[in-house]
């Protein structure tokens, strides 16, 4: 090798090492069974706000590990109520937080850090979700994300004096995964989908006074989770432009980017940035663990797995959930995590696996989110529950030949998880639960040919929530869970004969929160999955009213349990995950 080339190579290697050594350093902050990333650090880094096991807003002393609740006390909130995202004021004396109230929507509250003087600042049933993200420098306003029931997201400043909200920008369906206010209170950064139809996010900036609006990044990659550095001279964000989710930084001056973004930390993983401390430490949540699908031989008579279960191999190993058998038992459809996520929402593809050959076909319908799938009786399509890019929430039919998804049932008041639904036995209709986001639920049918809808079942008077809708394999009998309401907490399993229009209760639950139902033994029995403080459980229920039989639940967290059409194989999701809190220490040159 020529000397000059060797020297050039050595110089490149030295520069690469220097660049690597200049990257931000990460350190663990908190990781146990109570950890979550629903809060943020105090400006001095001494405390961390979070949601405790009872649903209270709480703070943790990071030096001693001591925790104390700021709301509700030891008994916790009233049933059905709980705290959610929170943020410290810039002087560290107050915490603003979202609260899910007795009327089943989120309101914005504020409390002193010692738990005194709690106040409700903003309460609007039309804005069903709120997320406080930053205080103004003077503490008079809180930058808040509002997500309205009509699926319009809004960036707003809420007054800490009188609770009035000043909307700065409306963004429709694709709400930002993060918004942040600059330390001087002049500019707001957020991530959003560009107008060109791309699914990738860019970082945008707006001036609080309305004088500036533009993009800080413009790339085919996903750029998201922007946060201002404490000195206000740069914005740190996550991006997969190098193939994995890394931390990047772009300098900003006068609302304009200075130069190209710079890499500051590789391989963040499933990270959710929380906030910077005044000293330059970026706290972020990290979701560790995996979710896999398992298959095992099932003996319905004994109610047990025979010989244990094995994990289903997949190109998306550790990121699969929600298995569903095809009517002929040859295929298994499931949801695979393929991109970025926020709490409650991740980017999912629909994977269909040929069980004989092991071949996986991946479908990426143009939907914002897919929550569950159901096979059509003829096996040619799938019914998807979720929401699309136009803010329409409901049920969509995806053709397995083309991968295209078309809307079937739409409910504007629904959320991104869509509606619960299932096919009729002949595939001509869809049965679905109407009333998502409201206090009144019912079951209706939708004709795929005419679009005509009819009432199928309406629960007794009073607040009643319907979930876990599941049709029997033969005929139009629907099993579902009926809950009296959050203030009651009781649940019952009902079976509805659609033709007769008659529903009967087959189980009054005392076994925990029911998460899924499955018909077995030629529709003579039901498998009921539940979860309680004591863990997950599985029950075999005879619709004639016999005492339920407890079975061994082979998973840690409840999810759909599906039995093959021949009744011999059980498929289920097993999740082992936990939240951790980490701190990213930026190098001096990056602060």
Tab-separated table of C-alpha atoms in Angstrom, residues 122 141-144 146 154-159 163-169 185 188 207-210:
chain	number	residue	atom	x	y	z
A	122	UNK	CA	-58.325	22.494	31.290
A	141	UNK	CA	-48.395	28.690	30.248
A	142	UNK	CA	-48.073	24.987	29.540
A	143	UNK	CA	-47.372	23.670	26.057
A	144	UNK	CA	-50.005	20.952	25.605
A	146	UNK	CA	-54.789	18.260	22.554
A	154	UNK	CA	-53.790	20.613	18.240
A	155	UNK	CA	-50.672	22.268	19.614
A	156	UNK	CA	-51.839	24.695	22.287
A	157	UNK	CA	-50.644	26.876	25.152
A	158	UNK	CA	-52.807	26.509	28.267
A	159	UNK	CA	-52.776	29.296	30.839
A	163	UNK	CA	-56.949	27.515	32.052
A	164	UNK	CA	-57.704	29.128	28.692
A	165	UNK	CA	-56.172	27.375	25.688
A	166	UNK	CA	-54.625	29.180	22.732
A	167	UNK	CA	-54.359	26.838	19.756
A	168	UNK	CA	-51.238	27.472	17.685
A	169	UNK	CA	-51.603	24.746	15.083
A	185	UNK	CA	-40.334	30.470	24.975
A	188	UNK	CA	-42.038	25.133	19.266
A	207	UNK	CA	-42.854	30.537	16.271
A	208	UNK	CA	-45.167	31.156	19.211
A	209	UNK	CA	-45.991	34.585	17.779
A	210	UNK	CA	-46.905	33.046	14.400
